[in-house]
PDB file of C-alpha atoms in Angstrom:
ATOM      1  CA  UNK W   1       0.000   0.000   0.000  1.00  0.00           C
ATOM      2  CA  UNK W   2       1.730   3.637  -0.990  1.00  0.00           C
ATOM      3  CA  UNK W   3      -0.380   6.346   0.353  1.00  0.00           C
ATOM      4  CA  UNK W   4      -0.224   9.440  -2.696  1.00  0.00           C
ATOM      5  CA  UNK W   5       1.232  12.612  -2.381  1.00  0.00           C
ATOM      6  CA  UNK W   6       1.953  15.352  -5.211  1.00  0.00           C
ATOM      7  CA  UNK W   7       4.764  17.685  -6.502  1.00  0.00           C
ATOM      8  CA  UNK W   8       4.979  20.918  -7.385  1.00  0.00           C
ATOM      9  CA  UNK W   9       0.858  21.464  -7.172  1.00  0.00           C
ATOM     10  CA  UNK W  10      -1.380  23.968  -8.954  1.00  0.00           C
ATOM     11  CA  UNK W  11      -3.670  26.153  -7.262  1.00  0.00           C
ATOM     12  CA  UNK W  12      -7.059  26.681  -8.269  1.00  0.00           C
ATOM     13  CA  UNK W  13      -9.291  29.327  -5.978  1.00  0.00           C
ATOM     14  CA  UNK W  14     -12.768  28.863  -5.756  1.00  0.00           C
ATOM     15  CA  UNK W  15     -14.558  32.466  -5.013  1.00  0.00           C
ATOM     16  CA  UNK W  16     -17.508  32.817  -3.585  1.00  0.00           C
ATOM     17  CA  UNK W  17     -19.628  35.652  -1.414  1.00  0.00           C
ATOM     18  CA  UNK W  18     -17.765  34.783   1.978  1.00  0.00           C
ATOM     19  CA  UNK W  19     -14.537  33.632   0.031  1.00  0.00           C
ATOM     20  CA  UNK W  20     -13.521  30.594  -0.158  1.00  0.00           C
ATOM     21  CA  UNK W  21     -10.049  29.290  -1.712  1.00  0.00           C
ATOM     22  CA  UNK W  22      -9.111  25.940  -2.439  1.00  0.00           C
ATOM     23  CA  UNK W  23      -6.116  24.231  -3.436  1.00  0.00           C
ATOM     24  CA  UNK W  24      -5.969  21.385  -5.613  1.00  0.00           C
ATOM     25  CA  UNK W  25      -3.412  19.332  -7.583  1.00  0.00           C
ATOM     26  CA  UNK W  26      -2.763  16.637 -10.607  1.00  0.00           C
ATOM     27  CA  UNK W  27      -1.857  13.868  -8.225  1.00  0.00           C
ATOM     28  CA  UNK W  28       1.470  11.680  -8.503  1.00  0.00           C
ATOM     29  CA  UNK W  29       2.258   8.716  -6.291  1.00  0.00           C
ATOM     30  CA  UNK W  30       4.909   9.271  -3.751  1.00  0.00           C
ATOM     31  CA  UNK W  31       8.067   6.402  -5.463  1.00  0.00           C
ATOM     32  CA  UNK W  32      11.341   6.162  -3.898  1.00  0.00           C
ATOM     33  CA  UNK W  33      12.708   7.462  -7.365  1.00  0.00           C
ATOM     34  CA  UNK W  34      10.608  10.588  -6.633  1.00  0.00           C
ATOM     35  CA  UNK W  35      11.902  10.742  -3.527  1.00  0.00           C
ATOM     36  CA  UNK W  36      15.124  10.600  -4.603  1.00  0.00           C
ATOM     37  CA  UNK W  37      14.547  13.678  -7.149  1.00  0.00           C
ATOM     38  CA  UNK W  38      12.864  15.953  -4.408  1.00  0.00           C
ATOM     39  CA  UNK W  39      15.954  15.073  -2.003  1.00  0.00           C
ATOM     40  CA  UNK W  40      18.650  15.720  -4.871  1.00  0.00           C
ATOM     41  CA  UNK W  41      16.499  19.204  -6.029  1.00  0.00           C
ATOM     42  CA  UNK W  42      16.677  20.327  -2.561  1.00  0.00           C
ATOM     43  CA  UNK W  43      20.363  20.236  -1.823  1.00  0.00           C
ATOM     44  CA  UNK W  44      22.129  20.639  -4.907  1.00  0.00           C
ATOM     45  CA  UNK W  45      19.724  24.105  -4.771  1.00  0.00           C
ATOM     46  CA  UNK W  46      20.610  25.064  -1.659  1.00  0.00           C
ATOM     47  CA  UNK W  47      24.405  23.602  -1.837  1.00  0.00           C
ATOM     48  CA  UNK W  48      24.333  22.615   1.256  1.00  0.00           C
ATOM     49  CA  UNK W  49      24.487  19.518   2.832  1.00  0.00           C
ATOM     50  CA  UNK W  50      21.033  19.568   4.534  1.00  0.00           C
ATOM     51  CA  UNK W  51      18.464  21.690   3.639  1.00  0.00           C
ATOM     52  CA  UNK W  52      16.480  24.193   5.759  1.00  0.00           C
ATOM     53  CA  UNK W  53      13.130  23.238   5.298  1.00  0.00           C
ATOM     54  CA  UNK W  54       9.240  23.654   7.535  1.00  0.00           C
ATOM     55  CA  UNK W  55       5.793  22.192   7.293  1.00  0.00           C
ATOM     56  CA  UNK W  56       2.737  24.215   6.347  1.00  0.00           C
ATOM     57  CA  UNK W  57       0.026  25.192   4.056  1.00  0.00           C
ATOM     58  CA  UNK W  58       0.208  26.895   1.160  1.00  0.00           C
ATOM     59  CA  UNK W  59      -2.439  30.196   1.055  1.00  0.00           C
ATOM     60  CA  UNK W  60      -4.715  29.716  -2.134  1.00  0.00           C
ATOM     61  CA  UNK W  61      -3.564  32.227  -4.945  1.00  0.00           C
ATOM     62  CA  UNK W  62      -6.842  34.698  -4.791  1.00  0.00           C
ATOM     63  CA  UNK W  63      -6.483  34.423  -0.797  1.00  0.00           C
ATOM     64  CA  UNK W  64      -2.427  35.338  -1.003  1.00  0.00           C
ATOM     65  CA  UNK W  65      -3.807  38.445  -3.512  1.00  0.00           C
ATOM     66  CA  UNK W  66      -6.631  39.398  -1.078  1.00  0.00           C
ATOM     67  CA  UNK W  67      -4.677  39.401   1.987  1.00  0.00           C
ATOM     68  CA  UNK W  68      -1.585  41.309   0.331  1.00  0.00           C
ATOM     69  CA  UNK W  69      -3.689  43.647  -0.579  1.00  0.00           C
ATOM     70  CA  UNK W  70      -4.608  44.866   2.769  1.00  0.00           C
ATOM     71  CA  UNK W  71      -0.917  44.522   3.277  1.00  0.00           C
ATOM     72  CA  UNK W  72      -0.028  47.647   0.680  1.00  0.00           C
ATOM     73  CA  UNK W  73      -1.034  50.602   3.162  1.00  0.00           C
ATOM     74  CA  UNK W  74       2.701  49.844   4.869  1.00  0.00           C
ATOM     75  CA  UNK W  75       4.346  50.296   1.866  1.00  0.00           C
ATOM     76  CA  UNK W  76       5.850  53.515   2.653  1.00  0.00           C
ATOM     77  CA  UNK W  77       7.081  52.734   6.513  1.00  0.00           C
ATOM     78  CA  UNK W  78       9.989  50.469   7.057  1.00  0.00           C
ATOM     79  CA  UNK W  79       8.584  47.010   6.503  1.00  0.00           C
ATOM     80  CA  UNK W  80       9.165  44.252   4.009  1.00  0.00           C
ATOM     81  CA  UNK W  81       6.048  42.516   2.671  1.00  0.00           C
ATOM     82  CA  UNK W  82       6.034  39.054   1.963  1.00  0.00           C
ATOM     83  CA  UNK W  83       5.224  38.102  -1.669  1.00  0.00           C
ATOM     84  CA  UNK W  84       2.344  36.737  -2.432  1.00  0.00           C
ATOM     85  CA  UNK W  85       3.423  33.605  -3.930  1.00  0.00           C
ATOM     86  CA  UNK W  86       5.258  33.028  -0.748  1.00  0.00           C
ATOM     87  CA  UNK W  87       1.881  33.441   1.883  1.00  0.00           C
ATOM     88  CA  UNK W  88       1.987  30.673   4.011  1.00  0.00           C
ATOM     89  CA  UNK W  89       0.522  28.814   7.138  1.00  0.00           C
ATOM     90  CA  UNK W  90       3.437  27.128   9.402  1.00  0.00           C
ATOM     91  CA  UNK W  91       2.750  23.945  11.082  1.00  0.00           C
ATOM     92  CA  UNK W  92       6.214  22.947  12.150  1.00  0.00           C
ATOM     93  CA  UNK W  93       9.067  25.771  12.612  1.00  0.00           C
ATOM     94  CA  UNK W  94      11.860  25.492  10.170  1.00  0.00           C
ATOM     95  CA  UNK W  95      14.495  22.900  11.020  1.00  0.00           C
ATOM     96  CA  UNK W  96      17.916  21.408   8.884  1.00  0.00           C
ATOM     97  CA  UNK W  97      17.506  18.675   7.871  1.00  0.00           C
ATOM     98  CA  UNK W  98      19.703  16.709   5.978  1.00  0.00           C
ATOM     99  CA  UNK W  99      17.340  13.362   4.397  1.00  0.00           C
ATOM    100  CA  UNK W 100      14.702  14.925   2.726  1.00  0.00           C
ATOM    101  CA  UNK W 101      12.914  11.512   2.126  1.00  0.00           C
ATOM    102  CA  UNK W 102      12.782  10.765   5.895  1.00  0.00           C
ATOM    103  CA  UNK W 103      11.321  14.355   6.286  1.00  0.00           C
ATOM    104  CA  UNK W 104       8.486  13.073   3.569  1.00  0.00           C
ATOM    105  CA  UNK W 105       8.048   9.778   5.044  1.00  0.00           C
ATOM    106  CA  UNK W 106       7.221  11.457   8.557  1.00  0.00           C
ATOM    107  CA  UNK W 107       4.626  14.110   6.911  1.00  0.00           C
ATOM    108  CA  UNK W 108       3.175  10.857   5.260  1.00  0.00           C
ATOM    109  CA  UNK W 109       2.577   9.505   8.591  1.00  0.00           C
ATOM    110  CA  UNK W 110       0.548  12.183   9.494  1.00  0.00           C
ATOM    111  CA  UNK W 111      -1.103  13.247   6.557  1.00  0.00           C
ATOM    112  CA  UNK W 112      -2.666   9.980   6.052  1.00  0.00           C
ATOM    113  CA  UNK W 113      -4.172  10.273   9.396  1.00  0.00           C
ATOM    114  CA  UNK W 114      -6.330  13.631   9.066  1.00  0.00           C
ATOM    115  CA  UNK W 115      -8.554  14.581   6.548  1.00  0.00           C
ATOM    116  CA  UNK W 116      -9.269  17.994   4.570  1.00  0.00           C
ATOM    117  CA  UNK W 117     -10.374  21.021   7.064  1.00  0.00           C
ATOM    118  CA  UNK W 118     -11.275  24.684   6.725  1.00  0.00           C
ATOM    119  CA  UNK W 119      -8.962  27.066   7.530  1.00  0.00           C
ATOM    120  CA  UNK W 120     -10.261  30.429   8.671  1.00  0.00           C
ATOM    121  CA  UNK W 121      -9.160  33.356   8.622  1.00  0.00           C
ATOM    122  CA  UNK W 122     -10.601  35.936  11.108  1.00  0.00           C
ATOM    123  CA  UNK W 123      -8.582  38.955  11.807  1.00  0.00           C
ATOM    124  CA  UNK W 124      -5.958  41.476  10.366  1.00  0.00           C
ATOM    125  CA  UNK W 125      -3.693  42.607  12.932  1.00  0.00           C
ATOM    126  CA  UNK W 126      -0.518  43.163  14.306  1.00  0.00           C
ATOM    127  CA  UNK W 127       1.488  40.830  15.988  1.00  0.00           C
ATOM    128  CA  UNK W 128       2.438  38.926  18.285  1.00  0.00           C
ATOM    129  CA  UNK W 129       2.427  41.901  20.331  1.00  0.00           C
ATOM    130  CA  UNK W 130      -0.007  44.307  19.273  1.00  0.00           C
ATOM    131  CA  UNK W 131       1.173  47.260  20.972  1.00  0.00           C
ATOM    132  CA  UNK W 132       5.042  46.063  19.711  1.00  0.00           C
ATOM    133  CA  UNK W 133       4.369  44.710  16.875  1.00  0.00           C
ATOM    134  CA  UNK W 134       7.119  42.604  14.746  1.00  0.00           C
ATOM    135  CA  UNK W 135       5.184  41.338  11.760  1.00  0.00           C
ATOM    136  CA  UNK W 136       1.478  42.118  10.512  1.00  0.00           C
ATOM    137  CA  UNK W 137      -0.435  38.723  10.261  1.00  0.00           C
ATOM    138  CA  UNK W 138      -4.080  37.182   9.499  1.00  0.00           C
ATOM    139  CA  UNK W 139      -4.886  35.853  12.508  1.00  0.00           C
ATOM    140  CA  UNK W 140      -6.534  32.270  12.214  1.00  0.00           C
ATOM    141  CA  UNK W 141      -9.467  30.317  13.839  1.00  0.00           C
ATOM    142  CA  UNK W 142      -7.195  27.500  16.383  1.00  0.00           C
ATOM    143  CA  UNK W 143     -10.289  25.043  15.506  1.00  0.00           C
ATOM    144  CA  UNK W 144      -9.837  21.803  16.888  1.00  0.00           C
ATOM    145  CA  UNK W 145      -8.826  20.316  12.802  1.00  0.00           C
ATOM    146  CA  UNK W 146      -5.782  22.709  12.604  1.00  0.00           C
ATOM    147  CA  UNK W 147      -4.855  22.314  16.418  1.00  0.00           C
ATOM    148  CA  UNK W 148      -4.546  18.724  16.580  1.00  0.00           C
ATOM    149  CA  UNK W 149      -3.149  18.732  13.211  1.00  0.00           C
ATOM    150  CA  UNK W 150      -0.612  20.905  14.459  1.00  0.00           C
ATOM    151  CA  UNK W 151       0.598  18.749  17.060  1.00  0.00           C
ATOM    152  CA  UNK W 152       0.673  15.387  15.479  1.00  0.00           C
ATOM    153  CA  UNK W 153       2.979  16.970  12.787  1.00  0.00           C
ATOM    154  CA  UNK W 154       4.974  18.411  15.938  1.00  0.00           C
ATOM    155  CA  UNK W 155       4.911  15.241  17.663  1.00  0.00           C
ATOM    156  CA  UNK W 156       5.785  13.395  14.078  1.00  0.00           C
ATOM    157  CA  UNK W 157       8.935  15.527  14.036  1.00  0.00           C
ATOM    158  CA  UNK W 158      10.058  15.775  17.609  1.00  0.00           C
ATOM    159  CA  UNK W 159       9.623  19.199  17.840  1.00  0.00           C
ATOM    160  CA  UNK W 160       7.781  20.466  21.018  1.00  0.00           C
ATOM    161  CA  UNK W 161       6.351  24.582  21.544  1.00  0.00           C
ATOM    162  CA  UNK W 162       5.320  25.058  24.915  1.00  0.00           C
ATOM    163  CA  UNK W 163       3.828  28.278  23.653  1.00  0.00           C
ATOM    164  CA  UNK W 164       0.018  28.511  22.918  1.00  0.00           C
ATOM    165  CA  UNK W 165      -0.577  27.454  19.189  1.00  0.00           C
ATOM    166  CA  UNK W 166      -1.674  30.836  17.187  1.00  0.00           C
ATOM    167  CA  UNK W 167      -2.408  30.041  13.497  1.00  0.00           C
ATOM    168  CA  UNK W 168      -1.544  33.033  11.553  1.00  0.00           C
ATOM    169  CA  UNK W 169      -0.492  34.093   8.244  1.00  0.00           C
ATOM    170  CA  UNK W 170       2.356  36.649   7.828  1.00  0.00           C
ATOM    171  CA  UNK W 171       1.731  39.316   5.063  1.00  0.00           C
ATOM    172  CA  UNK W 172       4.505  41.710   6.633  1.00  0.00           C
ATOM    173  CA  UNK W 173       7.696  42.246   8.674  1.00  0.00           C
ATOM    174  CA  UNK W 174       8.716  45.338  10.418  1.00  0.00           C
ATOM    175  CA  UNK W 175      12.004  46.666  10.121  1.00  0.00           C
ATOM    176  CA  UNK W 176      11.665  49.563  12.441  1.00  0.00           C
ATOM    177  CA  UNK W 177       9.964  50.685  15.635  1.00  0.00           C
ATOM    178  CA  UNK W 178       6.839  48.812  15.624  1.00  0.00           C
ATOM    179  CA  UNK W 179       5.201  50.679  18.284  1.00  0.00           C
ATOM    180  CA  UNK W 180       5.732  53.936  16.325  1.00  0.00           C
ATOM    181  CA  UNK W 181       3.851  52.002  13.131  1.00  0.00           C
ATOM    182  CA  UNK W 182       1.020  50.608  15.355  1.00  0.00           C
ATOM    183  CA  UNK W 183       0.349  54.440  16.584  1.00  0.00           C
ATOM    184  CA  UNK W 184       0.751  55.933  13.144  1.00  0.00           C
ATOM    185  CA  UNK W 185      -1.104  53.252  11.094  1.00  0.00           C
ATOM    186  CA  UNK W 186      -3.301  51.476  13.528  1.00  0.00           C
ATOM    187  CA  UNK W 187      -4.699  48.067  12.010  1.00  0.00           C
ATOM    188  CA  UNK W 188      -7.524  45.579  13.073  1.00  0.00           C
ATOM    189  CA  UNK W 189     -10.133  44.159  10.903  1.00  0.00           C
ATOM    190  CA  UNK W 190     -12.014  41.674  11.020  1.00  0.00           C
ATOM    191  CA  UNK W 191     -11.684  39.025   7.934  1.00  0.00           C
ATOM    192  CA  UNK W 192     -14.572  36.538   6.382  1.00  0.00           C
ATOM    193  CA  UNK W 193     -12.126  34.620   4.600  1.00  0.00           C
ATOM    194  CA  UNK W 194     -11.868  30.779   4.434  1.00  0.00           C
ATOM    195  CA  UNK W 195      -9.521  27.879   2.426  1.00  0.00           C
ATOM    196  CA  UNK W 196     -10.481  24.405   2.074  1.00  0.00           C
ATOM    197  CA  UNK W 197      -7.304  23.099   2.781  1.00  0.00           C
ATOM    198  CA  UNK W 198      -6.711  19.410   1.550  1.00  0.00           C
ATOM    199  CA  UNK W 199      -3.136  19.231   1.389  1.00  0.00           C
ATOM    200  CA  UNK W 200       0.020  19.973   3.705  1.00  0.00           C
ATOM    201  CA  UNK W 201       2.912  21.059   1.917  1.00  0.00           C
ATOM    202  CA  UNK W 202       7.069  20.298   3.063  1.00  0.00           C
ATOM    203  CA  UNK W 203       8.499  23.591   1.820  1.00  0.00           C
ATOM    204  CA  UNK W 204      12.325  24.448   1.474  1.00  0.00           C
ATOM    205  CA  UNK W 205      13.611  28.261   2.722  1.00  0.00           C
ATOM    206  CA  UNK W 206      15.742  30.143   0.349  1.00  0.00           C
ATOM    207  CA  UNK W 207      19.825  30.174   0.753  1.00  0.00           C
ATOM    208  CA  UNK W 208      21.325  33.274   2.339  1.00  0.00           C
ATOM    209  CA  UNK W 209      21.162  36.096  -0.207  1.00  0.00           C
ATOM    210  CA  UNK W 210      18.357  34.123  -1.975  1.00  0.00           C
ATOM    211  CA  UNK W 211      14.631  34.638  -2.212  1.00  0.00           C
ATOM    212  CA  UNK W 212      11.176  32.433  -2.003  1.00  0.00           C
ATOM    213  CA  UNK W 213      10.067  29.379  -0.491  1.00  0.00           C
ATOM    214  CA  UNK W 214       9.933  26.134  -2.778  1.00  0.00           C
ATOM    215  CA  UNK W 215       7.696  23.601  -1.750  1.00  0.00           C
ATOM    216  CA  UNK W 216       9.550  20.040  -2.043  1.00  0.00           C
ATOM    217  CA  UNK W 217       6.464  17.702  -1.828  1.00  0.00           C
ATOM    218  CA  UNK W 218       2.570  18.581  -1.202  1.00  0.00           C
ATOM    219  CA  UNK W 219       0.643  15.517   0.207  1.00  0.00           C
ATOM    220  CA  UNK W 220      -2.585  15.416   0.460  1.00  0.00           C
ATOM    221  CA  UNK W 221      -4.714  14.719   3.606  1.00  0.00           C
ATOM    222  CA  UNK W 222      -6.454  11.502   4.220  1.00  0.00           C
ATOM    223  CA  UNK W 223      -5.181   9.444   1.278  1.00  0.00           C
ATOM    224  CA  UNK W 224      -3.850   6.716   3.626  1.00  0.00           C
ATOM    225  CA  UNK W 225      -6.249   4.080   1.894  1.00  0.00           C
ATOM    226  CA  UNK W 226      -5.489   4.595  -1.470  1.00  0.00           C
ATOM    227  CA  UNK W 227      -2.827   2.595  -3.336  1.00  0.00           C
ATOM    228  CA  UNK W 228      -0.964   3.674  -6.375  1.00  0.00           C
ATOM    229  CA  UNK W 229      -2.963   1.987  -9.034  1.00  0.00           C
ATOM    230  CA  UNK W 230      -6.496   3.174  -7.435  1.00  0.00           C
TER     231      UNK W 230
END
């Protein structure tokens, strides 16, 4: 039995009057040979021996555009916003790791144990201290799906945070005085915006000096029980 993943997905948004994105994918099964491509792709890119890589979810494209958009008001203060290609929901904090195919064969594990979920998204604010704020996120719903999800794929990778899980999305980084840009350009607003996420996604960070996240494998949720020729 080979549970399926897929590489390198497309996304395809589905809009509708509360907004909804979803992110689908041609399927591929999950070989060893596969395995060995992703692992090869990874640190011949990096040229590094191991590879510094985190679990999450990719944001739908027309969600990424949304929420960047109410990102553009800190254009002119000293802040870097985050591309939209790169928007992103972490699950497991980046880590070095130098087997990619053990990293996929752990995700497997858990993947094939929970099934698609919505992801909400409820607020626009700063963060993780409002009043000294380092980034500027969209805050999401800690529903019980992405909560226990969250700490299976901790507990997969023998990571532990003894800090209360809070689901977010970072559209922004501030470079300066925080405080000073909460004051000057106060934000909080409330968001109706939700993904139907049915895939987790093993992405790679850039090099030093280099730019955007590449995801390595997507697999999706819940396909423990299928084989390769279902």
């Amino acid at each position: 039995m080979l549970a399926r993943g897929y590489f390198a997905p497309n996304h395809n948004g589905l809009a509708a009057s509360r907004k909804v994105g979803r992110v689908g994918a041609l399927i591929v099964p999950v070989t060893d040979k596969l395995l060995n491509e992703i692992e090869a792709a990874a640190t011949i890119k990096s040229g590094a021996r191991q590879a510094r890589v985190f679990v999450g979810v990719k944001v739908a494209p027309e969600i990424a555009h949304e929420l960047a958009r109410f990102a553009r008001c800190l254009e002119r203060f000293s802040v870097r916003l985050v591309p939209t290609n790169d928007v992103h929901l972490t699950l497991v904090p980046p880590w070095n790791e130098a087997s990619i195919p053990t990293a996929v064969v752990k995700l497997r594990a858990v993947t094939d144990r929970f099934g698609a979920f919505t992801l909400i998204f409820q607020r626009l604010a700063y963060g993780p201290q409002p009043r000294r704020p380092r980034l500027l996120w969209a805050e999401c719903a800690a529903t019980d799906d992405v909560t226990l999800l969250h700490a299976a794929l901790l507990q997969g990778f023998g990571q532990h945070d003894d800090r209360p899980f809070r689901p977010h999305v970072t559209l922004a980084r501030i470079r300066g005085n925080g405080s000073a840009l909460a004051r000057r350009q106060p934000i909080d607003q409330e968001l109706s915006i939700t993904q139907q996420v049915g895939s987790i996604e093993l992405f790679q960070s850039p090099p030093p000096g280099g730019a955007g996240y590449k995801i390595l494998v997507s697999l999706r949720l819940g396909d423990g029980a299928q084989t390769a020729d279902a």
